[in-house]
Tab-separated table of C-alpha atoms and ligand atoms in Angstrom:
chain	number	residue	atom	x	y	z
A	1	UNK	CA	89.538	172.219	149.826
A	2	UNK	CA	90.915	173.090	153.286
A	3	UNK	CA	89.622	171.899	156.671
A	4	UNK	CA	90.834	172.374	160.271
A	5	UNK	CA	91.662	169.195	162.082
A	6	UNK	CA	91.110	168.936	165.870
A	7	UNK	CA	94.221	167.341	167.391
A	8	UNK	CA	93.482	167.743	171.079
A	9	UNK	CA	90.569	167.768	173.511
A	10	UNK	CA	89.307	171.244	174.551
A	11	UNK	CA	90.626	170.680	178.099
A	12	UNK	CA	94.193	170.210	176.889
A	13	UNK	CA	96.355	173.305	176.246
A	14	UNK	CA	98.674	173.563	173.274
A	15	UNK	CA	101.834	172.862	175.291
A	16	UNK	CA	100.367	169.577	176.455
A	17	UNK	CA	98.964	168.572	173.053
A	18	UNK	CA	100.976	165.740	171.593
A	19	UNK	CA	100.385	166.871	168.033
A	20	UNK	CA	100.626	170.411	166.701
A	21	UNK	CA	97.247	171.502	165.190
A	22	UNK	CA	97.165	171.313	161.405
A	23	UNK	CA	94.896	171.790	158.377
A	24	UNK	CA	93.937	169.154	155.839
A	25	UNK	CA	94.015	169.937	152.141
A	26	UNK	CA	91.968	167.568	149.971
A	27	UNK	CA	93.261	167.638	146.393
A	28	UNK	CA	90.985	166.761	143.477
A	29	UNK	CA	93.857	165.581	141.293
A	30	UNK	CA	97.588	164.851	141.357
A	31	UNK	CA	98.345	168.232	139.767
A	32	UNK	CA	96.201	169.941	142.424
A	33	UNK	CA	98.330	168.217	145.089
A	34	UNK	CA	101.675	169.031	143.482
A	35	UNK	CA	100.702	172.694	142.956
A	36	UNK	CA	99.754	172.912	146.642
A	37	UNK	CA	103.102	171.316	147.564
A	38	UNK	CA	104.927	173.790	145.313
A	39	UNK	CA	103.212	176.763	146.986
A	40	UNK	CA	103.619	175.485	150.576
A	41	UNK	CA	106.932	173.643	150.370
A	42	UNK	CA	108.049	174.015	153.979
A	43	UNK	CA	104.576	173.726	155.486
A	44	UNK	CA	102.842	170.883	153.664
A	45	UNK	CA	103.215	167.123	153.732
A	46	UNK	CA	101.347	164.472	151.760
A	47	UNK	CA	99.713	161.730	153.802
A	48	UNK	CA	98.602	158.355	152.406
A	49	UNK	CA	98.046	155.519	154.920
A	50	UNK	CA	99.479	157.673	157.730
A	51	UNK	CA	101.253	154.749	159.441
A	52	UNK	CA	104.571	156.612	159.433
A	53	UNK	CA	103.419	160.244	159.250
A	54	UNK	CA	101.110	160.121	162.270
A	55	UNK	CA	103.820	158.535	164.451
A	56	UNK	CA	106.307	161.220	163.367
A	57	UNK	CA	103.739	163.957	164.103
A	58	UNK	CA	102.953	162.518	167.530
A	59	UNK	CA	106.683	162.462	168.288
A	60	UNK	CA	106.909	166.015	166.881
A	61	UNK	CA	109.572	164.928	164.416
A	62	UNK	CA	107.206	166.409	161.840
A	63	UNK	CA	104.935	169.400	162.474
A	64	UNK	CA	103.416	170.433	159.123
A	65	UNK	CA	100.748	173.139	158.958
A	66	UNK	CA	99.014	171.251	156.130
A	67	UNK	CA	98.475	167.598	155.415
A	68	UNK	CA	97.591	166.763	151.819
A	69	UNK	CA	95.152	163.886	152.028
A	70	UNK	CA	96.128	161.644	149.110
A	71	UNK	CA	93.687	158.890	150.089
A	72	UNK	CA	90.957	160.884	148.388
A	73	UNK	CA	92.728	160.312	145.027
A	74	UNK	CA	91.055	156.929	144.673
A	75	UNK	CA	92.141	156.515	141.044
A	76	UNK	CA	95.708	155.961	142.342
A	77	UNK	CA	94.713	152.680	143.981
A	78	UNK	CA	94.929	149.827	141.449
A	79	UNK	CA	96.840	146.722	140.375
A	80	UNK	CA	96.918	146.090	136.604
A	81	UNK	CA	98.645	143.101	135.040
A	82	UNK	CA	99.482	142.586	131.386
A	83	UNK	CA	101.406	139.487	130.182
A	84	UNK	CA	103.635	141.568	127.893
A	85	UNK	CA	104.036	144.830	129.782
A	86	UNK	CA	104.053	143.450	133.329
A	87	UNK	CA	102.545	144.932	136.466
A	88	UNK	CA	101.446	148.489	137.293
A	89	UNK	CA	100.581	149.372	140.860
A	90	UNK	CA	99.046	152.731	141.784
A	91	UNK	CA	100.896	154.504	144.580
A	92	UNK	CA	97.879	154.462	146.933
A	93	UNK	CA	97.473	150.692	146.741
A	94	UNK	CA	97.706	149.223	150.232
A	95	UNK	CA	100.184	146.533	151.227
A	96	UNK	CA	97.211	144.266	151.947
A	97	UNK	CA	95.767	144.702	148.438
A	98	UNK	CA	99.118	143.631	146.982
A	99	UNK	CA	99.366	140.706	149.412
A	100	UNK	CA	95.903	139.458	148.430
A	101	UNK	CA	96.061	140.161	144.668
A	102	UNK	CA	95.676	137.055	142.499
A	103	UNK	CA	97.703	138.631	139.663
A	104	UNK	CA	100.563	139.279	142.083
A	105	UNK	CA	100.435	135.811	143.689
A	106	UNK	CA	100.417	134.041	140.315
A	107	UNK	CA	103.035	136.118	138.520
A	108	UNK	CA	105.225	137.697	141.217
A	109	UNK	CA	105.156	135.406	144.288
A	110	UNK	CA	108.240	137.085	145.826
A	111	UNK	CA	106.452	140.455	145.653
A	112	UNK	CA	103.525	138.925	147.519
A	113	UNK	CA	105.910	137.498	150.124
A	114	UNK	CA	107.564	140.906	150.674
A	115	UNK	CA	104.223	142.679	151.210
A	116	UNK	CA	102.651	139.867	153.262
A	117	UNK	CA	105.552	140.099	155.754
A	118	UNK	CA	105.222	143.838	156.473
A	119	UNK	CA	104.509	144.409	160.180
A	120	UNK	CA	100.999	143.173	160.972
A	121	UNK	CA	97.648	143.175	159.208
A	122	UNK	CA	96.625	146.556	160.684
A	123	UNK	CA	99.716	148.197	159.201
A	124	UNK	CA	99.191	146.379	155.891
A	125	UNK	CA	95.559	147.494	155.673
A	126	UNK	CA	96.553	151.167	155.971
A	127	UNK	CA	100.113	151.476	154.600
A	128	UNK	CA	100.610	152.079	150.873
A	129	UNK	CA	103.333	151.185	148.376
A	130	UNK	CA	103.904	154.887	147.597
A	131	UNK	CA	104.092	155.763	151.299
A	132	UNK	CA	106.646	153.040	151.925
A	133	UNK	CA	108.919	154.221	149.108
A	134	UNK	CA	108.628	157.920	150.001
A	135	UNK	CA	109.163	157.169	153.713
A	136	UNK	CA	112.532	155.549	152.818
A	137	UNK	CA	113.086	153.954	156.186
A	138	UNK	CA	115.915	151.417	155.775
A	139	UNK	CA	113.830	148.606	157.320
A	140	UNK	CA	111.017	148.784	154.729
A	141	UNK	CA	110.584	145.607	152.632
A	142	UNK	CA	109.246	147.124	149.369
A	143	UNK	CA	112.417	148.911	148.137
A	144	UNK	CA	114.456	145.671	148.298
A	145	UNK	CA	112.038	143.509	146.313
A	146	UNK	CA	111.160	146.274	143.829
A	147	UNK	CA	114.846	146.833	143.018
A	148	UNK	CA	115.394	143.093	142.444
A	149	UNK	CA	112.371	142.935	140.132
A	150	UNK	CA	113.779	145.824	138.050
A	151	UNK	CA	110.877	148.164	138.906
A	152	UNK	CA	110.533	151.840	138.050
A	153	UNK	CA	108.948	154.493	140.256
A	154	UNK	CA	106.767	157.037	138.420
A	155	UNK	CA	106.842	160.592	139.828
A	156	UNK	CA	104.536	163.481	138.926
A	157	UNK	CA	105.265	167.130	139.698
A	158	UNK	CA	104.567	170.610	138.401
A	159	UNK	CA	107.035	170.066	135.536
A	160	UNK	CA	105.485	166.763	134.420
A	161	UNK	CA	106.195	163.071	134.861
A	162	UNK	CA	109.508	161.224	135.188
A	163	UNK	CA	110.571	157.668	135.980
A	164	UNK	CA	113.354	156.547	138.331
A	165	UNK	CA	114.804	153.046	138.719
A	166	UNK	CA	113.657	151.602	142.034
A	167	UNK	CA	117.226	150.686	142.998
A	168	UNK	CA	118.306	154.346	142.691
A	169	UNK	CA	115.172	155.984	144.165
A	170	UNK	CA	116.210	155.905	147.836
A	171	UNK	CA	119.429	157.811	148.505
A	172	UNK	CA	119.757	157.583	152.311
A	173	UNK	CA	117.819	157.294	155.574
A	174	UNK	CA	114.475	159.077	154.887
A	175	UNK	CA	115.999	160.508	151.678
A	176	UNK	CA	114.783	159.940	148.123
A	177	UNK	CA	114.979	161.388	144.623
A	178	UNK	CA	111.543	163.053	145.118
A	179	UNK	CA	111.573	166.813	144.418
A	180	UNK	CA	109.573	168.990	146.864
A	181	UNK	CA	106.537	169.285	144.535
A	182	UNK	CA	106.519	165.666	143.356
A	183	UNK	CA	104.315	162.721	144.257
A	184	UNK	CA	104.787	159.042	143.558
A	185	UNK	CA	101.926	157.994	141.298
A	186	UNK	CA	102.796	154.481	140.146
A	187	UNK	CA	105.245	151.581	140.365
A	188	UNK	CA	105.941	149.597	137.159
A	189	UNK	CA	107.377	146.103	137.268
A	190	UNK	CA	108.497	144.339	134.083
A	191	UNK	CA	107.157	140.882	133.262
A	192	UNK	CA	109.052	137.844	134.556
A	193	UNK	CA	110.375	136.029	131.462
A	194	UNK	CA	110.488	132.232	131.310
A	195	UNK	CA	113.649	130.873	132.930
A	196	UNK	CA	113.553	133.555	135.640
A	197	UNK	CA	112.838	133.491	139.349
A	198	UNK	CA	112.915	136.002	142.202
A	199	UNK	CA	113.045	135.382	145.961
A	200	UNK	CA	112.595	137.665	148.972
A	201	UNK	CA	113.713	136.813	152.517
A	202	UNK	CA	113.347	138.868	155.704
A	203	UNK	CA	115.103	138.155	159.024
A	204	UNK	CA	113.834	139.512	162.347
A	205	UNK	CA	115.319	138.850	165.784
A	206	UNK	CA	112.304	139.325	168.073
A	207	UNK	CA	108.980	138.537	166.418
A	208	UNK	CA	107.834	137.993	162.827
A	209	UNK	CA	105.968	141.311	162.963
A	210	UNK	CA	109.090	143.225	163.905
A	211	UNK	CA	111.093	145.324	161.498
A	212	UNK	CA	113.958	143.308	159.998
A	213	UNK	CA	117.692	143.155	160.768
A	214	UNK	CA	118.211	142.235	157.116
A	215	UNK	CA	116.189	141.658	153.954
A	216	UNK	CA	117.460	140.252	150.681
A	217	UNK	CA	115.893	139.856	147.257
A	218	UNK	CA	117.494	138.081	144.328
A	219	UNK	CA	116.416	137.779	140.711
A	220	UNK	CA	118.026	135.214	138.391
A	221	UNK	CA	117.414	134.522	134.723
A	222	UNK	CA	118.863	131.448	133.019
A	223	UNK	CA	118.788	130.942	129.256
A	224	UNK	CA	118.139	127.766	127.237
A	225	UNK	CA	121.880	126.911	127.351
A	226	UNK	CA	121.706	127.015	131.181
A	227	UNK	CA	123.796	130.204	131.326
A	228	UNK	CA	122.849	132.973	133.772
A	229	UNK	CA	121.802	135.855	131.521
A	230	UNK	CA	120.655	138.321	134.192
A	231	UNK	CA	120.992	138.745	137.947
A	232	UNK	CA	119.781	141.471	140.316
A	233	UNK	CA	120.830	140.914	143.925
A	234	UNK	CA	119.763	143.420	146.598
A	235	UNK	CA	120.394	143.750	150.358
A	236	UNK	CA	118.075	145.950	152.449
A	237	UNK	CA	117.611	147.007	156.090
A	238	UNK	CA	121.333	146.626	156.857
A	239	UNK	CA	122.596	150.045	155.785
A	240	UNK	CA	121.050	153.517	155.274
A	241	UNK	CA	119.546	152.459	151.911
A	242	UNK	CA	119.227	149.351	149.794
A	243	UNK	CA	122.381	148.042	148.086
A	244	UNK	CA	122.608	146.343	144.701
A	245	UNK	CA	125.346	143.667	144.956
A	246	UNK	CA	127.161	144.303	141.665
A	247	UNK	CA	130.203	142.203	142.614
A	248	UNK	CA	127.997	139.165	143.300
A	249	UNK	CA	126.052	139.729	140.087
A	250	UNK	CA	129.279	139.797	138.045
A	251	UNK	CA	130.249	136.402	139.500
A	252	UNK	CA	127.011	134.876	138.176
A	253	UNK	CA	126.255	136.616	134.864
A	254	UNK	CA	127.500	134.759	131.775
A	255	UNK	CA	128.231	131.519	133.678
A	256	UNK	CA	126.588	128.131	134.103
A	257	UNK	CA	125.588	128.207	137.767
A	258	UNK	CA	127.089	125.801	140.333
A	259	UNK	CA	126.833	125.536	144.109
A	260	UNK	CA	130.378	126.955	144.308
A	261	UNK	CA	129.448	130.056	142.252
A	262	UNK	CA	126.351	130.715	144.358
A	263	UNK	CA	128.446	130.417	147.552
A	264	UNK	CA	131.060	132.835	146.139
A	265	UNK	CA	128.350	135.330	145.104
A	266	UNK	CA	126.718	135.180	148.575
A	267	UNK	CA	130.056	135.643	150.339
A	268	UNK	CA	130.686	139.017	148.650
A	269	UNK	CA	127.081	140.308	148.622
A	270	UNK	CA	127.766	142.713	151.487
A	271	UNK	CA	130.802	144.240	149.788
A	272	UNK	CA	130.746	148.072	150.186
A	273	UNK	CA	127.656	148.080	152.479
A	274	UNK	CA	127.930	150.584	155.333
A	275	UNK	CA	126.008	148.605	157.971
A	276	UNK	CA	124.216	150.579	160.714
A	277	UNK	CA	124.619	149.765	164.409
A	278	UNK	CA	121.077	149.906	165.854
A	279	UNK	CA	118.416	148.021	167.818
A	280	UNK	CA	118.116	145.478	164.985
A	281	UNK	CA	121.704	144.234	165.401
A	282	UNK	CA	125.396	145.056	165.184
A	283	UNK	CA	126.973	145.727	161.771
A	284	UNK	CA	128.862	142.393	161.865
A	285	UNK	CA	125.697	140.445	162.721
A	286	UNK	CA	123.610	142.069	159.975
A	287	UNK	CA	126.289	141.498	157.337
A	288	UNK	CA	126.663	137.809	158.272
A	289	UNK	CA	122.877	137.301	158.271
A	290	UNK	CA	122.661	138.926	154.825
A	291	UNK	CA	125.202	136.485	153.369
A	292	UNK	CA	123.280	133.502	154.753
A	293	UNK	CA	119.955	134.854	153.442
A	294	UNK	CA	121.464	135.580	150.023
A	295	UNK	CA	122.804	132.005	149.800
A	296	UNK	CA	119.340	130.610	150.636
A	297	UNK	CA	117.568	132.948	148.223
A	298	UNK	CA	119.935	132.166	145.336
A	299	UNK	CA	119.586	128.406	145.825
A	300	UNK	CA	115.785	128.649	145.999
A	301	UNK	CA	115.654	130.756	142.810
A	302	UNK	CA	118.068	128.467	140.939
A	303	UNK	CA	116.190	125.310	142.003
A	304	UNK	CA	112.883	126.817	140.890
A	305	UNK	CA	114.289	127.652	137.441
A	306	UNK	CA	115.861	124.174	137.089
A	307	UNK	CA	112.509	122.563	137.910
A	308	UNK	CA	110.682	124.749	135.388
A	309	UNK	CA	113.235	123.880	132.663
A	310	UNK	CA	113.370	120.118	133.327
F	401	FAD	C1	104.452	148.836	163.946
F	401	FAD	C2	104.998	148.992	162.551
F	401	FAD	C3	105.660	147.922	161.965
F	401	FAD	C4	106.149	148.023	160.664
F	401	FAD	N1	106.816	146.969	160.102
F	401	FAD	C5	107.247	147.039	158.839
F	401	FAD	C6	107.896	145.947	158.191
F	401	FAD	O1	108.082	144.874	158.765
F	401	FAD	N2	108.296	146.108	156.912
F	401	FAD	C7	108.077	147.267	156.218
F	401	FAD	O2	108.379	147.342	155.041
F	401	FAD	N3	107.499	148.330	156.815
F	401	FAD	C8	107.077	148.251	158.082
F	401	FAD	N4	106.474	149.326	158.664
F	401	FAD	C9	106.436	150.599	157.921
F	401	FAD	C10	105.197	150.731	157.083
F	401	FAD	O3	105.253	149.856	155.999
F	401	FAD	C11	105.184	152.147	156.567
F	401	FAD	O4	104.821	152.919	157.681
F	401	FAD	C12	104.215	152.361	155.454
F	401	FAD	O5	104.610	151.645	154.311
F	401	FAD	C13	104.114	153.817	155.063
F	401	FAD	O6	103.018	153.915	154.177
F	401	FAD	P1	101.855	154.966	154.468
F	401	FAD	O7	100.963	154.935	153.276
F	401	FAD	O8	101.233	154.726	155.788
F	401	FAD	O9	102.719	156.303	154.479
F	401	FAD	P2	102.409	157.693	155.218
F	401	FAD	O10	102.652	157.573	156.670
F	401	FAD	O11	101.112	158.247	154.777
F	401	FAD	O12	103.560	158.572	154.548
F	401	FAD	C14	104.936	158.252	154.751
F	401	FAD	C15	105.791	159.297	154.030
F	401	FAD	O13	105.595	159.218	152.628
F	401	FAD	C16	105.086	160.438	152.076
F	401	FAD	N5	104.130	160.009	151.039
F	401	FAD	C17	103.106	159.128	151.193
F	401	FAD	N6	102.568	158.849	149.998
F	401	FAD	C18	103.256	159.548	149.083
F	401	FAD	C19	103.184	159.676	147.658
F	401	FAD	N7	102.290	158.992	146.927
F	401	FAD	N8	104.055	160.492	147.030
F	401	FAD	C20	104.983	161.179	147.732
F	401	FAD	N9	105.114	161.107	149.082
F	401	FAD	C21	104.260	160.299	149.742
F	401	FAD	C22	104.491	161.195	153.255
F	401	FAD	O14	104.544	162.580	153.052
F	401	FAD	C23	105.443	160.757	154.377
F	401	FAD	O15	106.632	161.493	154.322
F	401	FAD	C24	105.971	149.238	159.951
F	401	FAD	C25	105.301	150.325	160.536
F	401	FAD	C26	104.832	150.209	161.831
F	401	FAD	C27	104.101	151.392	162.427
């Protein structure tokens, strides 16, 4: 279904209008939306919460002829938890729904923390998990925590459905593995086994609502013999995409953790990160902040596991 959308008052001519006029396509299903995207690749853009898209359209960074209104696909807004399979979140679920979900708070407290610290409540009421991932702005919290939790992003397009690891989904600033006709439909997060813990920390320089200079998320799993059996350490906001800290992880995996090992792992967590120089801080500053945050996150996760095992 197509509808014209008035973007300017009658008294305002097109040159003065801050947003180019556009049409709204309301799909009845995901396949309806991806077929429309396939047919109108250069001219159409999905819109979910609109918190990023509308700003880009006002700035004329984007000027699509068609917006595909995903919010009408209400069946893509859900949070389902299963003790064996883990968590499934529909792509149109708002940040606020994740922040206030009991299943999330009880089973994935770091996920709650990451969503509760996005911007302000107005942004969280409108913005969606799918929109945040597809937007791929380096400062977004969700990619960092989802990568640490070992999540998968489910994509649906004209050729069917595929799944991509969250830590590989974003490839650069505003760049993802999404093909032109694909939509994000779901995010799947595995269950947290006993002896595991995950932490998320965000650092801003001006106000808590501001976008971060650095975010970190760390997942640790310690077996019955007190040996670290799995680690996923991720740094976000610092470079053009999130970075998995493989060198730090290799310091921890297979060892009995000590303060010294955690300090060594934090010290090298920014290895190979190309830090950006922008309004959120200089490259040196962001890298140093990341190391401090990683040290705090690792200690908090380790302490939580020790308490649960004692
Ligand atoms: C003032 C302000 C402060 C903010 N602070 C933070 C912060 O601290 N931390 C943080 O993480 N984020 C922050 N944000 C960013 C905010 O989280 C994102 O704008 C939001 O997550 C985008 O979601 P949306 O649903 O509004 O996306 P939209 O604006 O609707 O879409 C964004 C992009 O994703 C595409 N898209 C949307 N849904 C899908 C889908 N299902 N499949 C494929 N493509 C899709 C659209 O085509 C578009 O390209 C802030 C934003 C603002 C305006």
